[in-house]
XYZ file of C-alpha atoms in Angstrom:
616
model
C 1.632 87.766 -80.410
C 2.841 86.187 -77.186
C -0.214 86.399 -74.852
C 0.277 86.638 -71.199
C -1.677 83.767 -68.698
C -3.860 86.401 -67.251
C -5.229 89.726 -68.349
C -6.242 92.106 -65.880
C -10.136 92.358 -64.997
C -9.573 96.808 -65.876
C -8.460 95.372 -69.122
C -10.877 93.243 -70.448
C -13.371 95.978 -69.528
C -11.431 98.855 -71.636
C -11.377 95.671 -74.223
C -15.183 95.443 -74.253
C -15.862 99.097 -74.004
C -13.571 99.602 -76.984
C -15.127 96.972 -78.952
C -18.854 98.543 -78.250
C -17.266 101.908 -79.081
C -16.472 100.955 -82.399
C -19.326 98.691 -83.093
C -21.849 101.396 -82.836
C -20.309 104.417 -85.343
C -22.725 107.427 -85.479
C -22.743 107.439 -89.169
C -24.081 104.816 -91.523
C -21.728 102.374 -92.696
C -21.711 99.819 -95.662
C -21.526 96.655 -94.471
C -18.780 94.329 -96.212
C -19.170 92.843 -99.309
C -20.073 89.316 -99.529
C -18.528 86.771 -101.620
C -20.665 85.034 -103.821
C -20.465 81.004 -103.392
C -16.967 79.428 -103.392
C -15.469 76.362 -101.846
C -13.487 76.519 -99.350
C -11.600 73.007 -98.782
C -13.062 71.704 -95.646
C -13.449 67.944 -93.536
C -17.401 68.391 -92.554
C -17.743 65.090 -90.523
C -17.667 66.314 -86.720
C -14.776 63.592 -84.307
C -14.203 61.392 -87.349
C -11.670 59.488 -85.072
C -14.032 59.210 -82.369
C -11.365 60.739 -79.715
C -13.296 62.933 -78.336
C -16.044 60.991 -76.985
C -19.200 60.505 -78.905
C -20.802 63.904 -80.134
C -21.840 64.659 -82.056
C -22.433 61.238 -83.071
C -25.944 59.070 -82.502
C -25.085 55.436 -81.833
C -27.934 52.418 -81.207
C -25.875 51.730 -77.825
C -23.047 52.596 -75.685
C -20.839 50.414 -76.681
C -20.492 51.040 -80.632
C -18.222 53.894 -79.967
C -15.137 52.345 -78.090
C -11.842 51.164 -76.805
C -12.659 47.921 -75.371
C -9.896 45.411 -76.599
C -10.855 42.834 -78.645
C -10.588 45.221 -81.821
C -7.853 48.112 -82.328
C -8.095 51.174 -84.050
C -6.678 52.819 -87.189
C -5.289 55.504 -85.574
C -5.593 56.387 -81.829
C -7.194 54.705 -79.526
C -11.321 54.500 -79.920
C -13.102 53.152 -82.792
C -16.932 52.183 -83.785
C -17.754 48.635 -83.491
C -20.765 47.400 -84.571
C -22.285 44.333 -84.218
C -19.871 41.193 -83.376
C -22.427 39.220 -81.009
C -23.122 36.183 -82.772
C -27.187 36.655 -82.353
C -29.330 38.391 -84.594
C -28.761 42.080 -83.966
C -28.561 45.593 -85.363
C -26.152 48.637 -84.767
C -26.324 51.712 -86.237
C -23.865 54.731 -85.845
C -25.061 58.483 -87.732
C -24.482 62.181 -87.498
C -25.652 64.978 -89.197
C -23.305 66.834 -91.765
C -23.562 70.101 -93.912
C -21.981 69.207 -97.016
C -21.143 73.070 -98.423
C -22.270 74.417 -102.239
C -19.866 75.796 -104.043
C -17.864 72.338 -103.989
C -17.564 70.554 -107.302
C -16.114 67.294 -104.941
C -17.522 66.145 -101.959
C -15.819 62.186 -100.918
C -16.747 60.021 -98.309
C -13.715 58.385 -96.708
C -13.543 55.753 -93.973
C -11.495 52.975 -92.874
C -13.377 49.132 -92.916
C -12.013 46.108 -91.389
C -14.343 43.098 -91.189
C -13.922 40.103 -89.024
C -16.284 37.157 -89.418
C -17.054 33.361 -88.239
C -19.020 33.113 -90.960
C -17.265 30.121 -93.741
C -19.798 30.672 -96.144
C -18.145 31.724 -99.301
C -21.377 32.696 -101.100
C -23.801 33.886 -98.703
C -24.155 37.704 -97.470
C -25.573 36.254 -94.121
C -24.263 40.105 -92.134
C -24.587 43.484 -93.628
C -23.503 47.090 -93.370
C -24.906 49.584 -94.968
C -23.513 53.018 -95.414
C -26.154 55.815 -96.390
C -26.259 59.367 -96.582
C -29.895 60.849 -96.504
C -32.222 57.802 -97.676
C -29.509 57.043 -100.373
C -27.426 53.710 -99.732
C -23.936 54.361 -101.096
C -22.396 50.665 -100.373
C -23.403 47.935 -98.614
C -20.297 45.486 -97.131
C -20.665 41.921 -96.097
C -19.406 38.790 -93.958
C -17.894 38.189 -97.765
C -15.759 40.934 -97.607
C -13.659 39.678 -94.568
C -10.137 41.561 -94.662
C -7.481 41.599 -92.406
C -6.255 45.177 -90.856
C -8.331 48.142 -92.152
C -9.253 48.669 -95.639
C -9.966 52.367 -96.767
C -13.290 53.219 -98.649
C -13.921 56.015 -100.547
C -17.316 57.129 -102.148
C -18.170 59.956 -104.163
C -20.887 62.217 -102.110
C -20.792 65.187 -104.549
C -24.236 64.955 -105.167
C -25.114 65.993 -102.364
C -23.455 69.272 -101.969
C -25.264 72.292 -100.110
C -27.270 70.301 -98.140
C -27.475 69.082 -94.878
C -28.045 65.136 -94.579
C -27.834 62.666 -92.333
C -24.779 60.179 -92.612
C -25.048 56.648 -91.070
C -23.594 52.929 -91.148
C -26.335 50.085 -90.521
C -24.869 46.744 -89.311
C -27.050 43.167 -88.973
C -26.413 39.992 -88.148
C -28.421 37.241 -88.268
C -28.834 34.321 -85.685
C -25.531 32.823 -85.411
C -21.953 33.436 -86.588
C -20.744 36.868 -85.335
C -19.419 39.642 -87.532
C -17.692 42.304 -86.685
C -17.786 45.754 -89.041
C -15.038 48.126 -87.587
C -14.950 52.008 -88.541
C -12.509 54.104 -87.949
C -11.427 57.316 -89.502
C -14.516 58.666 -91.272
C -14.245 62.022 -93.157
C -16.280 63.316 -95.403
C -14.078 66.267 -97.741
C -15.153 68.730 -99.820
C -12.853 70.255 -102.602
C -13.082 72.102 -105.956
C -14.896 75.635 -106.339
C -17.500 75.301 -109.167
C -18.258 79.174 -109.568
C -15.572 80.818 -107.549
C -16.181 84.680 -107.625
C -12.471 85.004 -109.253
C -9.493 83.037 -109.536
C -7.263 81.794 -106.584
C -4.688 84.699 -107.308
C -4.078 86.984 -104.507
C -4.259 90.435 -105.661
C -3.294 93.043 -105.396
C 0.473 91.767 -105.620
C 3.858 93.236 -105.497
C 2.827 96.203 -103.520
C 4.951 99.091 -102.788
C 4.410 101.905 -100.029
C 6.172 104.948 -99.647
C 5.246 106.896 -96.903
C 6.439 110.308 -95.718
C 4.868 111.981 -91.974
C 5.367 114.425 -89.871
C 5.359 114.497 -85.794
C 4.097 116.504 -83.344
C 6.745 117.297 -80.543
C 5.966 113.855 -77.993
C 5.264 111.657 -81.128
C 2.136 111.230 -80.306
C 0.723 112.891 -83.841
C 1.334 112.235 -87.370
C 0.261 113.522 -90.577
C 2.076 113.498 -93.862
C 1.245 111.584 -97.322
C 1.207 107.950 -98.347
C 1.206 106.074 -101.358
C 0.257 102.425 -102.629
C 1.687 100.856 -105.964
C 0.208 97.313 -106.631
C -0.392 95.317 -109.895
C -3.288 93.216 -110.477
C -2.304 89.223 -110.509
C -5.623 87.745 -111.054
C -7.304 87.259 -114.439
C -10.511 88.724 -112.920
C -10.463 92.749 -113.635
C -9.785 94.565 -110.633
C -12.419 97.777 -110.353
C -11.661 98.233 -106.391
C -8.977 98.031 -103.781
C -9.634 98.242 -99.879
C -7.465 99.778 -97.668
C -7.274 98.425 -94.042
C -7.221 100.930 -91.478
C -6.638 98.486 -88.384
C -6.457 101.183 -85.626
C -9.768 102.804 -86.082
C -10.755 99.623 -83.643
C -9.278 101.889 -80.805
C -11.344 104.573 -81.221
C -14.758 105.592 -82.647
C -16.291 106.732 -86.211
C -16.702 109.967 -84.709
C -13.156 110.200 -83.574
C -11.225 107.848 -85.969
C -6.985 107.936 -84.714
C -6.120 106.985 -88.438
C -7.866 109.614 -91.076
C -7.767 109.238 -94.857
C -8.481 112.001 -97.100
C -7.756 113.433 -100.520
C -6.934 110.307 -101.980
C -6.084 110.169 -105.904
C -6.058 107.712 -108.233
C -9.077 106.072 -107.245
C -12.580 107.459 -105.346
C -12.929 106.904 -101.915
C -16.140 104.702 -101.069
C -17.463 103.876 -97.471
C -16.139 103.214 -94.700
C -17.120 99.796 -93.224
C -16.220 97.240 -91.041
C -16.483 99.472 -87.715
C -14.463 102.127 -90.163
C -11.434 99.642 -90.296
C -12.291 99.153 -93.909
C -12.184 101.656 -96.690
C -12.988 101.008 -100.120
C -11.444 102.689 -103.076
C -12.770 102.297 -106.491
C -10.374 102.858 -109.544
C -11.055 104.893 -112.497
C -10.749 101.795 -115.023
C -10.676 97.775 -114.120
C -7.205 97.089 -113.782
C -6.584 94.013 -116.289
C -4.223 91.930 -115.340
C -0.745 92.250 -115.280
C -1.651 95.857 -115.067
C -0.219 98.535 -112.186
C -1.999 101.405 -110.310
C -1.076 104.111 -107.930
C -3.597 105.631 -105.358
C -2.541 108.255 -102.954
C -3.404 110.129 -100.001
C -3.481 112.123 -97.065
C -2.866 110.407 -94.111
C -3.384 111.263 -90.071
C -2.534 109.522 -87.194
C -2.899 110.137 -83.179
C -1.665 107.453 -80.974
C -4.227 106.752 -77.918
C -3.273 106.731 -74.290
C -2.220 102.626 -73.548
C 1.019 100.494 -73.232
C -0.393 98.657 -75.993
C 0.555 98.088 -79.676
C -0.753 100.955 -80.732
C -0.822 103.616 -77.758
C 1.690 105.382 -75.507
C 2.396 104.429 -72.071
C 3.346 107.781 -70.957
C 6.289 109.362 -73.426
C 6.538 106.057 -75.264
C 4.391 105.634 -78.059
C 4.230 102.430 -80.124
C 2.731 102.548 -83.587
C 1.690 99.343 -84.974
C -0.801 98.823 -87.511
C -1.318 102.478 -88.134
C -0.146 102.495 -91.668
C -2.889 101.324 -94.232
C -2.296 98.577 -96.144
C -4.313 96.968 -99.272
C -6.385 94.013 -98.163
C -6.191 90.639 -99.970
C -8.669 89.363 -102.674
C -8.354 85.674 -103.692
C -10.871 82.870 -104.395
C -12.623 83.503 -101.344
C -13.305 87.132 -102.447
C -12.111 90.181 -100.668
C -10.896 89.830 -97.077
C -12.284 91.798 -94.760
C -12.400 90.481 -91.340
C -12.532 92.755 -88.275
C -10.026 93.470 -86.010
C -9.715 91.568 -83.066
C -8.135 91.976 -79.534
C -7.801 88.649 -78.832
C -5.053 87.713 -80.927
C -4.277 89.252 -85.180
C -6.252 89.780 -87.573
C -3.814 90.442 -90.389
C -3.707 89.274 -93.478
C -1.659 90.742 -96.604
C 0.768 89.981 -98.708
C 4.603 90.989 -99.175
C 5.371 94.282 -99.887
C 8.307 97.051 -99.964
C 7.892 100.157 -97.616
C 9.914 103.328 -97.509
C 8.716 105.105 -94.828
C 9.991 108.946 -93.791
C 9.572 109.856 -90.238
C 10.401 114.013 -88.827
C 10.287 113.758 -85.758
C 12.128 115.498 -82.553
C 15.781 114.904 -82.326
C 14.782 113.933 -78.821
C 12.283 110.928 -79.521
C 14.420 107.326 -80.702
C 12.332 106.114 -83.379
C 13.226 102.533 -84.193
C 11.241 100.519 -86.962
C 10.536 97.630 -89.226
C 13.738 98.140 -91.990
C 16.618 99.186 -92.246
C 16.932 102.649 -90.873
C 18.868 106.038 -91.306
C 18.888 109.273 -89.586
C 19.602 112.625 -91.199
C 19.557 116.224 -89.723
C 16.380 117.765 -90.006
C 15.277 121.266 -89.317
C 16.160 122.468 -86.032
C 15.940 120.352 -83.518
C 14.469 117.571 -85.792
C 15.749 114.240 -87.080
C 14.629 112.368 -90.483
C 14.644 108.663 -89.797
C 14.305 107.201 -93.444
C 12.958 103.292 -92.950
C 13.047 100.671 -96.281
C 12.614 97.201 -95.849
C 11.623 94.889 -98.848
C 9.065 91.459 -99.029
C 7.452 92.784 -95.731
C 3.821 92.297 -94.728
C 3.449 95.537 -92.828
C 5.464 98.294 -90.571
C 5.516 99.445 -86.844
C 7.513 101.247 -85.320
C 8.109 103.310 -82.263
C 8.873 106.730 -80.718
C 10.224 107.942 -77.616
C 12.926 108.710 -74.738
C 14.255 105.115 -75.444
C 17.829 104.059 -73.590
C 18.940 101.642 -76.495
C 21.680 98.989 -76.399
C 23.171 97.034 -79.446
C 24.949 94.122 -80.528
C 25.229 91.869 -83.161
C 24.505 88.125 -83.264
C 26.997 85.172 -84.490
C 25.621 84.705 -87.708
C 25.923 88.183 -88.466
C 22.129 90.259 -87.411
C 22.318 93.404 -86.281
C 20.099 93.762 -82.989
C 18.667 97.153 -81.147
C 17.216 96.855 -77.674
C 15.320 99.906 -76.887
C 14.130 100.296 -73.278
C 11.504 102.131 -71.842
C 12.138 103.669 -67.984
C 11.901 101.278 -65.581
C 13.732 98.780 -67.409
C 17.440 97.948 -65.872
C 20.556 98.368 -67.720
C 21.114 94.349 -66.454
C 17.500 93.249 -68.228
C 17.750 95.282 -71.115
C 21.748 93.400 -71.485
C 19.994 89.630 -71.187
C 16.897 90.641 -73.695
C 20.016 91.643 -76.315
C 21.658 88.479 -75.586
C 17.840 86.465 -76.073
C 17.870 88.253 -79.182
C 20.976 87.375 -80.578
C 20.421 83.637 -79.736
C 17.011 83.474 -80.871
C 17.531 84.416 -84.485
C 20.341 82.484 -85.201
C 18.936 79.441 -83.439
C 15.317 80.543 -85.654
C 17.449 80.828 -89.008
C 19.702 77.820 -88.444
C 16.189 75.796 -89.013
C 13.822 78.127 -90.811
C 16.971 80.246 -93.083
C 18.565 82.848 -92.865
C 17.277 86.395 -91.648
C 16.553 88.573 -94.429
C 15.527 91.970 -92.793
C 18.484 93.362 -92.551
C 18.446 94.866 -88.367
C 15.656 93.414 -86.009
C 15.000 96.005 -83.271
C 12.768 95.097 -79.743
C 11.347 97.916 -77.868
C 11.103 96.616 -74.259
C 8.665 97.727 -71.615
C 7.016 95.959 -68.576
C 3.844 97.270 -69.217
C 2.565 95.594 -71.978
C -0.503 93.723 -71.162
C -0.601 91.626 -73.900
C 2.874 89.845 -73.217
C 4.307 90.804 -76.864
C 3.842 92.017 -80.347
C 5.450 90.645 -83.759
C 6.264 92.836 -86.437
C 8.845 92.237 -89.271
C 11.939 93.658 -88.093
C 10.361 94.859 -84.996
C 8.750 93.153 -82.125
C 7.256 94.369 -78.580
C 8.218 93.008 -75.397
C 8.170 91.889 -72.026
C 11.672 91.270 -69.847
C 11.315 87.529 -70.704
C 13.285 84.977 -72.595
C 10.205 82.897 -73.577
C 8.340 85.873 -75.448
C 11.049 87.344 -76.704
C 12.388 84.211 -78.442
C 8.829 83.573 -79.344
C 8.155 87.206 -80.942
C 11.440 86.550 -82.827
C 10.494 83.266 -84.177
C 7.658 85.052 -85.584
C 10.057 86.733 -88.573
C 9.618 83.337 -89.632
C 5.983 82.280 -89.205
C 3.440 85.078 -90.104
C 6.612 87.318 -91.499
C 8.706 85.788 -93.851
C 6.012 82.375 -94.435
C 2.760 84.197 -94.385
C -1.317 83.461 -93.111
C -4.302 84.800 -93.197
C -3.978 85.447 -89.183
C -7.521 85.619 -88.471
C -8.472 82.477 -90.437
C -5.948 80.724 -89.521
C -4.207 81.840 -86.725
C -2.536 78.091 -85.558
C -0.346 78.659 -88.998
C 1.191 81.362 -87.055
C 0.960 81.131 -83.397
C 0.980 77.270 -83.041
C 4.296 77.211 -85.187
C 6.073 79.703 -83.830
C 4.935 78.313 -80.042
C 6.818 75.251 -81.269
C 9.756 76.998 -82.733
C 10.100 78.911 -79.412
C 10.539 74.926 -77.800
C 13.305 74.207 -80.231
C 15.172 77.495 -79.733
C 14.915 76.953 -75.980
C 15.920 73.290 -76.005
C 11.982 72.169 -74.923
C 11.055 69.099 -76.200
C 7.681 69.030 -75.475
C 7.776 65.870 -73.182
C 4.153 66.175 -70.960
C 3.187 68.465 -73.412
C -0.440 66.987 -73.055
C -0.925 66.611 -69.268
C -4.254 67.988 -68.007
C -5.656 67.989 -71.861
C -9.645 68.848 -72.081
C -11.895 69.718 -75.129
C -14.611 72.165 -73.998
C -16.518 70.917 -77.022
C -16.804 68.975 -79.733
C -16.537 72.279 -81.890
C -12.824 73.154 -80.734
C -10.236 72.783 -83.123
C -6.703 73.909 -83.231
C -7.685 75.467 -86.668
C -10.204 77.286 -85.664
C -10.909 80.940 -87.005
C -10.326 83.960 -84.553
C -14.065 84.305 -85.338
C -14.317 80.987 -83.066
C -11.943 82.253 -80.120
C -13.343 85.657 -80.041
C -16.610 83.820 -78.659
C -14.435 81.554 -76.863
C -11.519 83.606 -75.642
C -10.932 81.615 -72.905
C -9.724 78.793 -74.854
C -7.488 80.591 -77.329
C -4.329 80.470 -75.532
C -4.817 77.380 -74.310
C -5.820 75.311 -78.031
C -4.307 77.331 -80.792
C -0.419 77.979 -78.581
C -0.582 74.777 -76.045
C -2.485 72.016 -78.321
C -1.098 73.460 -81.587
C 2.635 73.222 -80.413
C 1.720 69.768 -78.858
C 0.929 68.499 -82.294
C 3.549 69.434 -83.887
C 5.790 67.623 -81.188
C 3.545 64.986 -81.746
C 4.245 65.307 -85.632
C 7.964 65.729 -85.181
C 8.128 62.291 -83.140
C 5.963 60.309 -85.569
C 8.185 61.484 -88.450
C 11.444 61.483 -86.713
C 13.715 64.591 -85.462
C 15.662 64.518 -88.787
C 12.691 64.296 -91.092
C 10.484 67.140 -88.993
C 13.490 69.795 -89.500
C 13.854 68.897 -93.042
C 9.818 68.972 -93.712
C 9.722 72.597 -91.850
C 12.923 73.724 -93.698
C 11.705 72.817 -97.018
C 8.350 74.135 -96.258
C 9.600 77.253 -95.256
C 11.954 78.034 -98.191
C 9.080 77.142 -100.788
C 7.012 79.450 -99.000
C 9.287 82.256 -98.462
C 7.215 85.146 -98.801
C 4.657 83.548 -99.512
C 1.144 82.416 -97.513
C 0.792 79.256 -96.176
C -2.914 77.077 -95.802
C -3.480 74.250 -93.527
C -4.272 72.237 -96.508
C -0.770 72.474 -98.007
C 1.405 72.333 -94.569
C -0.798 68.874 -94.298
C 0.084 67.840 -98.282
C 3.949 68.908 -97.168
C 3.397 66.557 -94.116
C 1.983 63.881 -95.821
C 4.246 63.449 -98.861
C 7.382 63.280 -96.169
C 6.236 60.382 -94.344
C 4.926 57.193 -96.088
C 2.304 56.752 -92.785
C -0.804 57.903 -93.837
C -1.812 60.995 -91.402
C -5.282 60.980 -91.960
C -5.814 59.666 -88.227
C -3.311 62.068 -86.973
C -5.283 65.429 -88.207
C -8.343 63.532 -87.115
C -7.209 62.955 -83.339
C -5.191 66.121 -83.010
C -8.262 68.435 -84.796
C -6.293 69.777 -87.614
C -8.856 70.646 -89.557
C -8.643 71.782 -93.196
């Protein structure tokens, strides 16, 4: 999604009085499962390169934590210096860190270098310690002078689901200065001991074939849908959840998306502020084995130039049809919608969606698309599209315009009223220039058509979906929504864990189409805490919403500038190349676009995830 600078003060309120709408349903609902203990790879030590100031470190003085010359650091430009005066005297430098359970790993990593005066070859005249809790893990010495930095690494694992203080102790003694330099210090956890299933996401391969019905203005639907899906983990499968994403714009009382009758499987509760409905099967599915579940589906689009809503005769139906959420190490995902930015998360899947509708409603979608004479008055627009992660599409009084792009896409502009003849010509020729310049360095577009339905109204700037995007009259979004095919279509995330793997790459893609460079791309850069990552969850930015544009588009594209000129133009568009094509449909994870990173580059990037808070 391509959010706009400002959103009206009207809209945050119908934001908030959505939210409390569906926060409060009138029946009881089960609240969502929770996953027994698992890892989840994480870097627990809080401004490990010391670039952002001190916290949430504790140092004996001011001046252990800094950039004064007469040391350098590993990477950036602060480091920890302690000691180095030549008298006796003691520094000491500590924070507290959670070290998660679950974790069979947990290693202590920093980077050492030692300068002395000291000619002793024998005597340990100055010390430092490094302890976690009241457990010394290493203790370095005037003896272990090196020149540069020197990485350490200590095993920690011991210490896993608790929360201990870590600290480095240096003394000197009365004459002879030593300096101990750190720089760098992470402390990573890895390897689930009792994960509550395999890694697999399940369920895989699945396949939706949907058939509905409208009401005359296309605000109304109700026909029959059906999900195919095989089990991929070696854990049995005894439920599925469906995700019913739109029931955040209403109430429990008054859902706009209804499921009922469903076969193959009995309906459980509804949870998650009714965005969440689980469906148990009649046998564990074993893996390698296939189900069906089926059933009657209803949907009424709300009043609302947003994604899902009509603004006036135009209705635009995005994340209406439900889709099977994703179970993998971490358990079954379940997250709750947000406004703020996506919460989506599922895997690729084949649609083939029928749509009746009124011969006088356009109805473009995700897919390819055909029309056929209905009954009278009616047209049946028959949608497929294959390896998608979900469908939208519209309906409505649309003036459309087509063309086709160099390489060979197929684009449809469809404009609401309002929207000039002239505009609706230069968002057709965005289009066309955007995907090729997108699949020149990502590969080629697979989906067949890609249409845009354009209207002025949208207060949310724009809206990705495969094949299908919302818009604003602007070149930036549009080429922006179109580089999303790429990142979060074709190379998936889980969008509301890790929404950077989406936003922050297409932000950056969007540059690159546009012939941006990113030069300044950090002027006027602030942290509002020590907390504030780029890879922060949408559970973070939802409390912080102020920020979200500004770290997870902004920062996140400024990285990977950053990235691209450490590595080198040629080596940056090969690494995301490569990336994406062993990805394609696929989901990506910060911790393997970082392992993708590092193995291109013989520089070790520890420092640059550090300073740039990539965490993961």
């Amino acid at each position: 999604m391509r959010r706009t600078p400002h959103r009206s003060i009207a809209m945050r309120a119908l934001a908030v009085a959505a939210l409390a709408a569906v926060s409060l349903p009138a029946a009881p609902a089960t609240a969502a499962p929770s996953a027994a203990a698992a890892c989840t790879p994480a870097q627990v030590v809080g401004n490990s390169g010391f670039e952002s100031g001190t916290s949430p470190w504790t140092q004996s003085s001011t001046s252990v934590i800094t950039s004064r010359s007469g040391q350098t650091a590993h990477g950036g430009t602060s480091y920890a210096w302690l000691d180095g005066t030549g008298g006796t005297h003691t520094d000491s430098l500590s924070q507290s860190v959670t070290i998660p359970s679950g974790c069979s790993t947990a290693t202590l990593s920093f980077w050492l270098h030692i300068d002395t005066d000291e000619t002793t070859s024998s005597t340990a005249y100055d010390k430092l310690t490094a302890k976690i809790g009241s457990t010394t893990l290493a203790t370095y010495s005037n003896l272990d002078e090196n020149t540069g930095y020197v990485k350490k690494t200590l095993d920690v694992s011991a210490f896993a689901g608790q929360t201990v203080s870590l600290a480095f102790t240096g003394s000197e003694d009365s004459s002879l200065q030593t300096s101990f330099v750190l720089d760098d210090i992470a402390l990573d956890t890895s390897g689930g001991s009792t994960p509550p299933a395999d890694s697999t996401r399940t369920p895989a391969t699945p396949s939706y074939t949907v058939s509905l019905s409208s009401n005359t203005s296309g605000t109304v639907w109700t026909g029959h849908e059906s999900a195919t899906f095989t089990n991929a983990s070696s854990t049995a499968l005894s439920e599925v959840y469906l995700r019913l994403w739109d029931n955040y714009h209403g109430t429990c009382d008054a859902m706009p998306i209804t499921v009922t009758n469903v076969t193959g499987g009995t309906a459980g509760s509804l949870s998650v502020a009714c965005t969440a409905l689980q469906i148990t099967l009649p046998t564990p599915l074993a893996q390698g084995q296939s189900a069906t579940i089926g059933f009657d589906l209803g949907i009424t689009v709300p009043s609302g130039a947003d994604r899902f809503g009509h603004d006036g005769a135009f209705n635009n139906i995005g994340n209406a049809l439900p889709v099977l959420a994703v179970k993998d190490g971490s358990g079954w995902h379940l997250d709750p919608y947000t406004n703020n930015g996506e919460s989506f998360y599922s895997l690729a899947a084949d649609f083939k969606v029928t749509l009746d509708h009124p011969s006088s409603l356009l109805v473009p979608a995700t897919g390819t698309s055909t029309d056929t004479p209905g009954s009278s008055g009616r047209t049946v627009t028959t949608a497929t599209a294959s390896k998608v992660r979900d469908f939208a599409w519209a309906a409505g009084p649309f003036s459309k315009v087509s063309g086709t792009s160099a390489a060979g896409t197929a684009i449809n502009i469809y404009s609401v009223s309002g929207i000039s003849s002239s505009d609706a010509q230069s968002m057709l020729s965005t289009a066309k220039s955007a995907v090729d310049a997108h699949a020149a360095r990502f590969g080629a577009y697979p989906y067949g058509e890609l249409d845009a339905v354009i209207d002025n109204n949208y207060w949310f700037g724009g809206m990705e979906y495969p094949g299908f995007v919302l818009d604003l009259v602007s070149t930036t979004a549009l080429t922006h929504e179109i580089g999303h095919q790429w990142w979060y279509g074709i190379v998936g995330d889980d969008e509301y864990n890790s929404p950077w793997l989406d936003e922050a790459f297409t932000d950056y893609a969007t540059d690159l189409a546009l012939g941006k460079t990113g030069t300044n791309c950090w002027n006027s850069v602030s942290w509002a805490s020590s907390a504030e990552k780029i890879t922060n969850s949408m559970a973070y930015w939802d409390a912080h919403s102020s920020r979200y544009s500004t770290v997870v588009y902004g920062y996140g594209k400024c990285a990977l500038h950053d990235l691209r000129r450490l590595l080198g133009d040629t080596a940056m568009t090969k690494l995301l190349k490569d990336y994406a094509t062993s990805h394609w449909y696929g989901v990506s994870t910060t911790a393997e676009f970082k392992a993708a990173a590092q193995a291109a580059t013989t520089t070790d990037l520890t420092s640059f995830w550090s300073t740039h808070r990539i965490d993961g």
